[in-house]
Coordinates of C-alpha atoms in Angstrom, one line a residue:
Chain A
M1 CA 0.1 0.4 -0.4
L2 CA 1.1 3.2 -0.9
I3 CA 0.4 5.7 3.0
E4 CA 1.4 8.6 3.4
K5 CA -0.4 10.8 6.5
K6 CA -3.7 11.9 5.6
D7 CA -5.3 14.6 7.2
V8 CA -8.2 14.3 10.0
D9 CA -11.4 12.9 7.9
T10 CA -13.8 15.1 9.4
Y11 CA -16.9 13.0 8.9
L12 CA -15.9 9.9 10.5
G13 CA -15.1 7.5 6.9
M14 CA -19.2 9.1 5.5
L15 CA -19.0 9.9 2.4
P16 CA -20.2 13.9 2.9
D17 CA -24.2 14.3 1.8
G18 CA -22.7 17.1 -0.1
I19 CA -20.7 14.2 -2.8
M20 CA -22.9 12.4 -3.1
S21 CA -25.3 14.6 -4.3
Q22 CA -23.6 15.3 -6.6
C23 CA -22.8 12.2 -8.4
M24 CA -25.9 10.7 -7.9
G25 CA -26.7 13.5 -10.4
Q26 CA -24.4 12.9 -12.2
F27 CA -25.7 9.4 -13.0
G28 CA -29.1 10.6 -13.6
Y29 CA -30.7 11.0 -10.4
L30 CA -32.3 13.7 -9.2
E31 CA -32.4 13.9 -5.6
N32 CA -35.3 11.9 -3.8
D33 CA -34.8 8.7 -5.7
W34 CA -31.9 7.3 -3.3
I35 CA -31.4 7.4 0.0
V36 CA -28.3 5.9 1.9
L37 CA -28.2 2.6 3.7
P38 CA -24.9 3.5 6.3
F39 CA -25.1 -0.3 7.9
I40 CA -23.9 -3.1 6.4
N41 CA -24.5 -7.4 6.8
I42 CA -20.7 -8.9 7.3
N43 CA -22.4 -12.4 7.5
Q44 CA -26.2 -11.6 9.0
L45 CA -24.5 -9.2 11.5
A46 CA -25.0 -5.2 11.4
M47 CA -22.3 -3.3 11.0
A48 CA -22.3 0.9 10.4
I49 CA -19.7 0.8 7.2
N50 CA -17.6 3.6 8.0
R51 CA -16.8 0.9 10.5
R52 CA -15.8 -1.8 8.1
S53 CA -13.7 0.6 6.3
E54 CA -11.2 2.5 6.9
T55 CA -9.0 3.9 4.6
A56 CA -11.4 4.9 1.2
R57 CA -14.8 6.2 1.4
K58 CA -17.9 3.9 0.3
A59 CA -22.3 4.6 0.6
I60 CA -24.4 2.4 0.3
I61 CA -26.9 3.4 -2.2
M62 CA -30.3 2.7 -2.4
T63 CA -32.6 3.9 -5.8
N64 CA -36.6 4.0 -5.6
E65 CA -36.7 1.2 -8.3
Q66 CA -35.1 -1.5 -5.4
K67 CA -31.7 -0.9 -6.9
K68 CA -28.3 -0.9 -5.1
L69 CA -24.9 0.5 -5.6
V70 CA -21.5 1.5 -3.5
L71 CA -20.6 5.0 -4.3
K72 CA -17.2 4.6 -3.1
E73 CA -14.1 7.7 -2.9
I74 CA -10.8 6.9 -4.8
P75 CA -8.6 8.1 -1.7
W76 CA -6.4 10.0 -0.3
Y77 CA -3.2 8.6 -1.2
C78 CA -3.2 7.7 -4.7
S79 CA -6.9 9.9 -5.3
S80 CA -6.3 11.2 -8.8
E81 CA -8.3 11.7 -12.7
R82 CA -5.0 9.0 -14.4
F83 CA -4.9 6.5 -11.3
A84 CA -9.3 7.2 -11.2
D85 CA -9.2 6.5 -15.5
Y86 CA -7.0 3.6 -14.7
E87 CA -7.8 1.6 -11.5
L88 CA -11.5 1.2 -13.2
T89 CA -10.3 0.9 -16.6
F90 CA -8.6 -2.2 -15.3
Q91 CA -11.7 -3.6 -13.4
M92 CA -14.4 -3.1 -16.7
R93 CA -11.9 -5.1 -18.8
L94 CA -11.1 -7.7 -15.7
R95 CA -15.1 -8.1 -16.1
E96 CA -15.7 -7.6 -19.8
L97 CA -12.8 -10.6 -20.2
G98 CA -15.6 -12.5 -18.3
F99 CA -14.0 -11.9 -14.3
S100 CA -16.5 -11.4 -11.2
I101 CA -15.2 -7.8 -10.9
P102 CA -19.1 -5.6 -10.1
K103 CA -20.5 -3.7 -12.8
I104 CA -19.4 0.0 -13.3
H105 CA -21.4 2.7 -14.3
E106 CA -21.3 4.8 -16.2
T107 CA -22.6 8.9 -16.2
K108 CA -24.6 10.6 -18.1
Q109 CA -21.4 11.5 -20.1
G110 CA -20.4 8.7 -20.6
K111 CA -17.4 8.3 -18.5
L112 CA -16.2 5.8 -15.7
Y113 CA -15.6 8.2 -12.3
C114 CA -17.5 11.3 -11.8
K115 CA -15.0 14.2 -9.7
V116 CA -16.5 16.9 -7.3
N117 CA -14.9 19.4 -6.4
Y118 CA -16.2 20.0 -2.3
D119 CA -14.4 21.1 0.5
G120 CA -11.5 23.6 -1.8
S121 CA -10.4 20.0 -3.1
D122 CA -10.9 17.4 -6.5
H123 CA -13.3 13.7 -5.1
Y124 CA -13.3 10.4 -7.9
I125 CA -15.9 8.8 -7.4
F126 CA -17.3 6.0 -8.8
A127 CA -20.5 3.8 -9.0
Q128 CA -20.4 0.3 -9.0
D129 CA -22.8 -2.7 -8.0
F130 CA -23.6 -3.3 -5.1
E131 CA -23.1 -7.0 -4.7
I132 CA -24.8 -9.3 -1.9
G133 CA -22.7 -11.8 -0.4
E134 CA -21.0 -13.0 3.3
S135 CA -17.4 -12.1 4.3
W136 CA -14.3 -14.5 4.6
K137 CA -14.7 -16.9 7.2
A138 CA -11.3 -18.9 6.5
T139 CA -13.1 -21.4 5.7
N140 CA -11.4 -24.1 3.1
I141 CA -13.7 -23.9 0.3
E142 CA -13.4 -20.0 1.1
N143 CA -9.2 -20.8 0.7
S144 CA -9.7 -22.9 -1.7
S145 CA -11.6 -20.3 -4.6
I146 CA -9.1 -17.1 -3.0
A147 CA -6.6 -19.3 -5.1
I148 CA -8.6 -20.1 -8.4
A149 CA -10.0 -16.6 -8.1
L150 CA -6.2 -15.8 -8.1
A151 CA -5.4 -17.9 -10.7
K152 CA -7.5 -17.0 -13.2
F153 CA -7.3 -13.4 -12.1
Q154 CA -3.6 -12.6 -12.8
K155 CA -4.0 -15.0 -16.7
L156 CA -6.2 -12.1 -16.9
C157 CA -3.2 -9.1 -16.5
K158 CA -0.9 -10.7 -18.0
A159 CA -3.4 -10.7 -20.9
I160 CA -4.4 -7.7 -21.2
C161 CA -1.1 -5.9 -19.6
H162 CA 0.0 -4.3 -22.7
E163 CA -3.8 -2.1 -22.8
M164 CA -3.2 -1.0 -18.8
I165 CA 0.7 0.5 -19.3
I166 CA -0.3 3.5 -21.2
F167 CA -1.9 4.8 -18.6
E168 CA 1.2 4.4 -16.4
P169 CA 0.0 3.8 -13.7
P170 CA 2.3 3.4 -10.7
R171 CA 5.1 1.6 -10.6
S172 CA 6.2 -0.1 -7.0
N173 CA 7.4 -3.0 -6.0
V174 CA 7.0 -4.7 -2.2
F175 CA 10.1 -4.0 -1.1
E176 CA 8.8 -0.2 -1.1
L177 CA 5.8 -0.7 0.4
A178 CA 6.9 -2.1 3.0
Q179 CA 9.6 0.5 3.8
K180 CA 6.9 3.1 3.2
M181 CA 4.5 1.2 6.0
L182 CA 7.3 1.4 8.7
D183 CA 8.3 4.9 8.2
V184 CA 4.5 6.1 8.7
A185 CA 4.5 2.5 11.7
K186 CA 7.5 5.0 13.5
T187 CA 6.4 8.4 12.9
N188 CA 2.7 7.1 14.3
I189 CA 5.3 5.3 17.3
V190 CA 7.2 8.2 17.7
E191 CA 3.8 11.2 18.0
K192 CA 1.7 9.0 20.5
Y193 CA 5.1 8.0 23.1
N194 CA 7.6 9.9 24.8
N195 CA 9.9 6.3 24.8
H196 CA 10.2 4.9 21.6
V197 CA 14.1 3.1 21.4
E198 CA 11.4 0.1 21.7
I199 CA 10.1 0.8 17.6
E200 CA 13.2 2.4 16.1
N201 CA 15.3 -1.1 17.4
Y202 CA 12.1 -2.7 15.3
Y203 CA 12.9 -0.4 11.9
D204 CA 15.9 -0.4 12.6
Y205 CA 15.9 -4.3 11.8
A206 CA 12.9 -4.9 9.7
V207 CA 14.6 -2.6 7.4
N208 CA 17.8 -4.3 7.3
K209 CA 15.3 -7.5 6.6
I210 CA 13.9 -5.6 4.3
N211 CA 17.0 -5.6 1.8
Q212 CA 17.8 -9.0 2.7
Y213 CA 14.7 -10.2 1.2
K214 CA 15.3 -7.5 -1.9
K215 CA 18.6 -8.8 -2.6
E216 CA 17.2 -12.6 -2.8
A217 CA 15.1 -12.0 -4.5
I218 CA 16.9 -9.4 -7.1
E219 CA 18.6 -12.0 -7.4
K220 CA 15.4 -14.9 -8.4
G221 CA 14.8 -11.9 -11.5
Y222 CA 11.5 -10.8 -8.6
F223 CA 11.5 -7.3 -11.4
E224 CA 12.0 -9.0 -14.8
S225 CA 8.3 -9.6 -14.6
V226 CA 6.2 -7.4 -13.8
M227 CA 2.3 -6.1 -14.9
P228 CA -0.8 -4.7 -13.6
V229 CA -1.2 -6.5 -9.6
H230 CA -4.8 -6.3 -7.7
G231 CA -2.0 -4.8 -4.3
D232 CA -4.5 -5.7 -2.6
F233 CA -5.5 -9.2 -3.0
N234 CA -6.6 -10.2 0.8
P235 CA -9.6 -11.9 1.9
W236 CA -11.3 -9.5 3.1
N237 CA -11.6 -7.6 -0.6
L238 CA -13.2 -10.7 -1.7
I239 CA -17.1 -11.5 -1.6
F240 CA -18.7 -14.8 -1.3
S241 CA -21.3 -17.0 -1.3
S242 CA -22.5 -19.0 1.0
E243 CA -21.0 -21.7 -0.9
G244 CA -18.0 -20.6 0.1
T245 CA -17.2 -19.2 -3.8
V246 CA -15.4 -16.1 -4.5
L247 CA -18.4 -14.0 -5.8
A248 CA -16.7 -10.8 -7.0
V249 CA -13.2 -8.8 -6.6
I250 CA -12.9 -5.3 -4.5
D251 CA -11.6 -2.3 -4.1
F252 CA -8.7 -2.0 -6.6
D253 CA -7.2 1.2 -5.3
N254 CA -3.8 -0.1 -4.4
S255 CA -3.0 -2.4 -8.3
I256 CA 0.3 -1.0 -9.0
I257 CA 2.5 -2.5 -11.8
D258 CA 5.0 -5.5 -10.1
N259 CA 5.5 -9.0 -9.7
P260 CA 2.6 -10.6 -9.7
I261 CA 3.9 -12.9 -6.6
H262 CA 2.3 -10.4 -4.3
D263 CA -0.5 -10.5 -4.5
L264 CA 0.1 -14.5 -4.3
C265 CA 1.9 -13.5 -1.3
E266 CA -0.1 -11.1 -0.2
A267 CA -3.2 -13.3 0.1
L268 CA -0.5 -16.2 1.7
V269 CA 0.4 -14.3 4.7
D270 CA -3.4 -12.9 5.3
I271 CA -4.7 -16.2 4.9
C272 CA -2.4 -17.6 6.9
V273 CA -0.6 -16.4 9.3
F274 CA -2.5 -13.2 10.8
N275 CA -5.2 -13.5 13.3
Y276 CA -8.3 -11.1 12.6
K277 CA -10.5 -9.8 15.3
P278 CA -14.1 -10.6 14.9
N279 CA -15.4 -9.0 11.7
T280 CA -12.9 -6.8 11.0
T281 CA -10.5 -6.0 9.0
R282 CA -7.8 -5.5 12.3
F283 CA -4.8 -7.8 13.1
Q284 CA -5.6 -9.2 16.5
G285 CA -2.8 -11.0 18.6
I286 CA 1.1 -11.8 17.7
P287 CA 1.2 -14.0 14.8
T288 CA 3.2 -17.6 16.6
N289 CA 2.7 -19.3 13.7
I290 CA 2.4 -20.2 10.7
N291 CA -0.1 -22.5 9.1
T292 CA 1.7 -24.4 6.5
E293 CA -0.9 -27.3 5.4
R294 CA -2.5 -24.2 5.1
A295 CA -0.8 -23.0 2.9
Q296 CA 0.6 -25.7 0.9
Q297 CA -3.9 -26.3 -0.5
F298 CA -3.5 -23.1 -1.3
I299 CA -0.8 -23.1 -3.2
E300 CA -1.2 -26.6 -4.5
V301 CA -4.8 -25.6 -5.6
Y302 CA -2.8 -22.1 -7.2
K303 CA -0.9 -24.6 -8.8
K304 CA -3.1 -26.8 -10.1
N305 CA -5.0 -23.6 -12.1
E306 CA -2.6 -22.7 -13.9
G307 CA -1.2 -20.0 -11.5
I308 CA 2.0 -18.0 -13.3
V309 CA 4.2 -17.1 -10.6
D310 CA 8.0 -18.0 -9.6
Y311 CA 7.4 -20.2 -6.1
E312 CA 11.0 -19.2 -5.7
L313 CA 10.8 -15.6 -4.8
I314 CA 7.9 -16.6 -2.2
P315 CA 9.9 -16.8 1.5
C316 CA 11.4 -13.7 0.5
V317 CA 8.3 -11.1 -0.8
A318 CA 6.0 -13.7 1.8
A319 CA 8.0 -12.2 4.8
T320 CA 8.7 -8.5 3.0
I321 CA 4.5 -9.2 3.1
T322 CA 4.6 -10.0 6.7
I323 CA 6.7 -6.7 7.7
E324 CA 4.8 -4.8 6.1
L325 CA 1.5 -5.7 7.8
I326 CA 3.8 -6.0 10.7
A327 CA 4.2 -2.0 10.6
L328 CA 0.2 -1.8 9.2
A329 CA -0.6 -2.9 13.1
I330 CA 2.1 -0.9 14.7
A331 CA 0.8 1.8 12.8
R332 CA -2.7 0.9 13.8
F333 CA -2.2 0.8 17.4
D334 CA -3.7 -2.8 16.8
Y335 CA -1.5 -4.3 19.2
D336 CA 0.1 -2.9 22.7
Y337 CA 3.8 -0.6 22.3
S338 CA 4.8 -3.4 24.8
D339 CA 4.7 -6.6 22.2
I340 CA 6.5 -5.3 19.6
Q341 CA 10.2 -6.9 21.6
K342 CA 7.4 -10.0 20.1
L343 CA 7.3 -9.7 16.5
Y344 CA 10.9 -9.9 16.2
D345 CA 11.6 -13.4 13.7
V346 CA 7.6 -13.2 13.0
D347 CA 8.8 -12.6 8.8
D348 CA 11.9 -15.8 9.7
M349 CA 8.7 -17.7 10.9
V350 CA 7.5 -17.0 7.6
Y351 CA 9.7 -17.3 5.5
Y352 CA 10.9 -21.2 6.9
G353 CA 7.7 -22.0 6.4
L354 CA 7.4 -21.3 3.1
K355 CA 10.9 -22.3 2.1
G356 CA 10.4 -25.9 0.3
Chain B
M1 CA -43.1 -1.9 6.7
I2 CA -44.2 0.9 9.8
D3 CA -47.2 1.6 7.8
D4 CA -48.9 -2.3 9.1
V5 CA -47.6 -1.4 12.7
K6 CA -51.3 0.0 13.9
Q7 CA -51.0 2.4 16.8
I8 CA -47.8 3.8 17.0
V9 CA -46.7 5.7 20.6
Y10 CA -43.3 8.0 21.7
V11 CA -42.0 8.7 24.4
Y12 CA -40.8 11.8 25.1
S13 CA -40.1 14.3 25.7
G14 CA -38.5 17.7 25.7
K15 CA -35.9 17.1 28.2
G16 CA -32.9 14.6 28.6
G17 CA -33.0 13.2 32.1
V18 CA -36.2 12.6 33.5
G19 CA -36.6 8.7 33.0
K20 CA -38.4 8.1 28.9
S21 CA -36.0 5.2 28.3
T22 CA -37.2 3.5 32.2
V23 CA -40.7 4.5 31.2
C24 CA -40.7 3.6 27.7
V25 CA -39.1 -0.7 27.9
N26 CA -41.4 -0.7 31.8
L27 CA -44.7 0.8 29.6
A28 CA -43.2 -2.3 26.8
F29 CA -43.7 -5.5 29.0
A30 CA -46.7 -3.8 30.8
L31 CA -47.6 -4.1 27.5
H32 CA -46.7 -6.9 26.7
K33 CA -47.7 -8.6 30.1
A34 CA -51.4 -7.8 28.6
G35 CA -51.3 -10.0 25.8
K36 CA -49.8 -7.1 23.8
R37 CA -47.3 -7.7 20.4
V38 CA -44.8 -5.3 21.2
G39 CA -42.1 -2.9 19.3
I40 CA -40.0 -0.8 20.5
F41 CA -37.9 2.2 18.4
D42 CA -35.0 3.1 20.0
A43 CA -35.0 6.7 18.7
D44 CA -31.7 7.8 20.4
I45 CA -29.4 6.0 17.5
S46 CA -26.6 7.4 18.9
S47 CA -26.5 7.2 22.0
P48 CA -29.4 4.7 22.8
S49 CA -30.2 3.9 26.3
V50 CA -32.7 0.5 25.3
P51 CA -30.1 -2.6 25.3
G52 CA -28.6 -1.3 28.6
M53 CA -32.3 -1.9 30.2
V54 CA -33.9 -5.5 28.8
R55 CA -30.2 -7.7 28.6
G56 CA -30.6 -9.5 31.9
M57 CA -33.5 -10.4 29.7
P58 CA -32.5 -12.8 26.7
F59 CA -33.4 -10.9 23.4
S60 CA -32.1 -12.3 20.5
H61 CA -29.8 -10.8 18.6
P62 CA -30.7 -9.4 16.4
H63 CA -29.1 -9.7 12.1
M64 CA -29.6 -8.3 8.4
E65 CA -32.2 -9.3 6.0
N66 CA -32.1 -8.0 2.7
M67 CA -30.0 -4.6 4.2
V68 CA -33.0 -4.1 6.9
I69 CA -32.3 -4.8 10.5
V70 CA -34.7 -7.6 12.0
P71 CA -35.0 -6.4 15.5
S72 CA -34.7 -8.4 18.3
T73 CA -36.8 -10.6 20.0
Y74 CA -38.1 -12.0 23.7
E75 CA -40.9 -13.5 23.4
N76 CA -43.3 -10.2 21.4
I77 CA -41.7 -8.2 22.2
Q78 CA -39.0 -6.1 19.8
I79 CA -36.6 -4.0 19.7
S80 CA -34.8 -2.1 17.2
S81 CA -31.6 -0.6 18.9
T82 CA -28.1 1.0 17.6
G83 CA -27.4 -0.4 21.1
F84 CA -27.9 -4.1 19.6
L85 CA -25.2 -4.1 16.2
S86 CA -22.2 -6.4 16.9
E87 CA -19.7 -2.6 16.7
P88 CA -21.1 0.1 18.9
I89 CA -21.7 3.1 17.6
D90 CA -19.3 6.1 16.9
G91 CA -20.3 9.2 16.9
S92 CA -20.5 9.9 12.7
F93 CA -23.1 12.5 11.6
W94 CA -26.5 10.7 12.1
T95 CA -28.1 13.8 9.8
G96 CA -29.4 14.4 6.2
K97 CA -29.4 10.8 3.3
Y98 CA -27.7 8.9 6.7
L99 CA -30.0 9.9 9.4
K100 CA -32.7 9.0 6.6
G101 CA -31.2 5.6 6.0
A102 CA -30.5 4.6 9.8
L103 CA -34.6 5.2 10.2
Y104 CA -35.5 3.4 6.6
Q105 CA -33.2 0.0 7.7
L106 CA -34.2 0.0 11.9
L107 CA -37.6 1.4 11.4
Y108 CA -39.5 2.3 8.2
A109 CA -38.9 -1.3 6.0
V110 CA -38.4 -3.7 9.4
N111 CA -40.9 -5.8 9.5
W112 CA -42.3 -5.1 12.3
N113 CA -44.9 -7.8 14.2
V114 CA -46.8 -5.9 16.9
D115 CA -49.9 -4.6 17.7
I116 CA -48.3 -1.2 18.8
L117 CA -45.3 0.4 18.0
L118 CA -43.7 2.5 21.2
I119 CA -41.3 4.6 20.1
D120 CA -38.7 5.9 22.6
M121 CA -37.2 9.5 21.7
P122 CA -34.6 11.4 22.3
P123 CA -34.0 15.5 24.0
G124 CA -34.9 18.5 22.7
T125 CA -36.2 19.2 19.1
S126 CA -34.2 17.7 16.3
D127 CA -33.2 17.1 12.0
L128 CA -34.6 13.0 13.7
H129 CA -37.9 14.7 15.6
Q130 CA -39.2 16.5 12.5
E131 CA -37.9 13.9 10.6
L132 CA -39.9 11.1 12.3
F133 CA -43.3 13.2 13.5
T134 CA -43.6 14.2 9.5
H135 CA -43.1 11.2 8.2
I136 CA -45.2 8.9 10.4
N137 CA -48.1 9.0 12.3
G138 CA -48.1 8.2 15.8
D139 CA -49.6 9.5 18.9
I140 CA -47.3 11.7 22.5
L141 CA -46.7 10.3 25.7
F142 CA -45.3 12.6 27.4
V143 CA -42.0 12.4 31.1
T144 CA -41.0 14.4 32.6
T145 CA -40.0 15.1 36.4
P146 CA -41.7 17.7 38.8
Q147 CA -39.1 20.2 38.3
S148 CA -39.2 23.2 36.7
I149 CA -36.4 23.3 35.4
S150 CA -37.5 20.9 33.7
Y151 CA -40.5 22.6 32.6
E152 CA -39.3 25.0 30.2
D153 CA -37.9 22.5 27.4
V154 CA -41.4 20.1 27.9
I155 CA -42.9 23.0 28.1
R156 CA -41.7 23.8 24.5
S157 CA -41.8 20.4 23.3
I158 CA -46.0 20.0 23.5
D159 CA -45.3 23.4 22.0
F160 CA -43.1 21.8 19.0
V161 CA -46.2 18.3 18.7
K162 CA -49.2 20.7 19.1
R163 CA -47.9 22.7 15.4
L164 CA -47.6 19.9 14.1
D165 CA -51.2 18.1 14.7
M166 CA -50.0 15.6 17.2
N167 CA -52.3 13.5 19.4
I168 CA -50.6 14.4 22.7
I169 CA -51.9 11.1 24.7
G170 CA -51.1 13.5 28.2
V171 CA -48.0 13.7 31.3
V172 CA -46.2 11.5 33.1
D173 CA -44.2 12.6 36.6
N174 CA -41.7 10.7 36.9
M175 CA -39.5 9.9 40.0
A176 CA -42.0 12.3 41.0
Y177 CA -41.8 11.6 45.0
L178 CA -39.9 8.8 47.2
R179 CA -41.3 6.7 49.7
C180 CA -40.2 6.7 53.4
K181 CA -40.1 3.4 54.8
N182 CA -39.6 3.8 58.4
C183 CA -43.8 5.1 58.0
G184 CA -45.2 5.2 54.0
E185 CA -45.2 9.2 54.0
K186 CA -44.1 10.9 50.3
I187 CA -41.1 12.6 50.7
R188 CA -41.3 14.8 47.6
L189 CA -37.4 16.3 46.5
F190 CA -38.4 18.3 43.3
T191 CA -41.2 21.2 44.1
G192 CA -42.2 21.5 41.1
D193 CA -46.7 20.9 40.4
T194 CA -46.1 19.0 37.0
R195 CA -49.9 19.0 36.8
N196 CA -50.2 23.3 37.6
E197 CA -47.3 24.5 36.4
L198 CA -47.3 22.2 33.0
C199 CA -50.8 20.5 32.2
Q200 CA -53.0 22.8 33.1
M201 CA -51.6 25.4 31.9
L202 CA -51.1 23.5 28.4
D203 CA -54.3 22.3 28.6
V204 CA -52.7 18.4 28.7
E205 CA -54.2 15.5 31.1
Y206 CA -52.0 14.5 33.6
L207 CA -52.4 11.1 34.0
F208 CA -50.4 9.3 36.9
E209 CA -47.1 10.0 39.1
F210 CA -44.8 7.9 39.5
E211 CA -42.7 7.1 42.9
M212 CA -38.8 6.5 42.0
K213 CA -37.3 3.5 43.4
P214 CA -34.2 3.1 45.2
E215 CA -35.5 -1.2 42.8
I216 CA -34.6 0.4 39.6
S217 CA -31.0 1.6 39.6
Q218 CA -30.7 -1.4 42.2
Y219 CA -31.9 -3.6 39.1
A220 CA -30.2 -1.3 36.1
P221 CA -26.7 -2.7 36.1
R222 CA -28.7 -6.2 35.6
G223 CA -30.4 -5.6 33.1
I224 CA -33.8 -6.2 34.1
P225 CA -37.4 -4.2 33.8
F226 CA -39.3 -2.9 36.8
V227 CA -42.7 -4.2 35.7
E228 CA -40.4 -7.2 36.0
F229 CA -39.4 -8.3 39.1
A230 CA -41.6 -6.0 41.1
T231 CA -44.7 -7.5 39.6
N232 CA -47.3 -6.6 42.4
D233 CA -45.5 -2.9 43.8
E234 CA -47.4 -0.4 43.0
L235 CA -46.2 0.8 40.5
A236 CA -45.6 -1.6 38.9
Q237 CA -50.0 -1.6 38.6
R238 CA -50.4 2.1 37.4
Y239 CA -47.5 0.8 33.8
S240 CA -50.3 -1.3 34.0
A241 CA -52.7 1.2 34.2
L242 CA -51.3 3.2 32.1
S243 CA -50.8 0.6 29.5
E244 CA -54.1 0.9 29.2
I245 CA -55.0 3.9 29.2
V246 CA -52.6 4.1 25.4
L247 CA -54.3 2.0 24.3
K248 CA -57.2 2.8 24.7
R249 CA -56.1 6.3 23.6
S250 CA -54.2 6.3 21.2
N251 CA -55.2 6.4 17.2
I252 CA -55.5 2.7 15.2
R253 CA -53.6 4.0 12.0
C254 CA -55.1 3.7 8.8

């Protein structure tokens, strides 16, 4: 994820009425033609949408004809016309090729997004069909479905790579992203605590490890094979059917040009390493082991479905993503400050757990 | 849907802290004891009080169906409140489109299987009050305490609903007195005279004075309504009498 420090959101994660009204007008709806549904269904439990989605503001809209849409703002860290064009064309093309992406609606002017000037700045918002389904429950069927969906997704991304490159999407890599997230984590901790020796020690350790993993990845040809990637292919950005198959892939805000191993390892680490607080994307507890059986199963299913990655890259990339997610947890204060000393060697645990 | 509910009563006061939610919950349980199917909508979306008052009762957990929140249920009582939801609600802006949407999911589109719905209103006069009072036809049961400081706000709120041409069932004078355990004398802690200073002046009916019962706050942490654990108490009997009046005087909606 490309993260810099963001300004305080005075709307607390909700899309302001003014932005929504302007957007819905661009999609041809009058003010009384629609309402917002603030509560969403997370596995039959009701939750306010701004508690679920913390980086990108969204609203679920219901029209008078009972049609449901998601209005989604392109987040602050990638907010530009160029990125909007890229992200939405990418999704549209994937859908055209038969991949499970909810339909993106065009404005009356035929654009894939609205540009709204509000509170003195430009905002880019798009509308997508609201896909009714279930959140990830970590069942075996769901995990296998993720592997199948990822393999299909990556084959399609490779096929349309040349089309997407024209949009000049951002280029990055897991090592750069992990470094940036570490910087954010350190900044947040230093701001909050007087004594920040622990974070500084972990920071130095983690930077050293990232460089090690990067060296190994370069030797194995990491930068020789790049294409559009999702950038945040974790189970919380997938919608499942009640049978456990992937109904839709959403949230392409972190899409970049990178090695496809990025998405595979993101999925692996999220599914096999980290634990989550119930019905949230927040981490719970320091990871103490890697579920190697689950990881093996995932990779086998992915391979069977003709996955395209270089498997030799898995350990060093997964370990780097582990550091990135640890840094995210620190930055969000998911872990107690006193637990930072327990974070050393988690990346080693992942590295050696996935080697072979 | 809300349109299918035949009787709707708003439990309301212009002033906070007078015991509206306590009166609302106990009235609901009294109506339930009278054999009615009762609904409660906790309209204080930001600061819901009702779930805390019933957490000792075996209410089911609410869930979502078709983007509508199915209320918590215990026997024939249904409660819709943000206080039951899976995550605590933060201090979001419940205004404009979000307010209307929340009301849709929590109230308007809910499949209420009830004879009567009580709406526990937050104090004051706000967007929420205007939205509900102008869109959902119902009758008003006012709650106050006999404190002159309360009366000004209650008077304003009575004026507000009268100008909206809403039917007022009457006024409950809550926490009107404490009864001495030794001699049984009524001790009036507050010096207001609700009957004369408020009701007569505004031509609204004075219904009951309710005793201030220490047991209510003692049992509050257990989440059991007073009428459930003190069935034979005089106050419980007054709630029963209040429930009869409410049933008789609230209009049947077409």
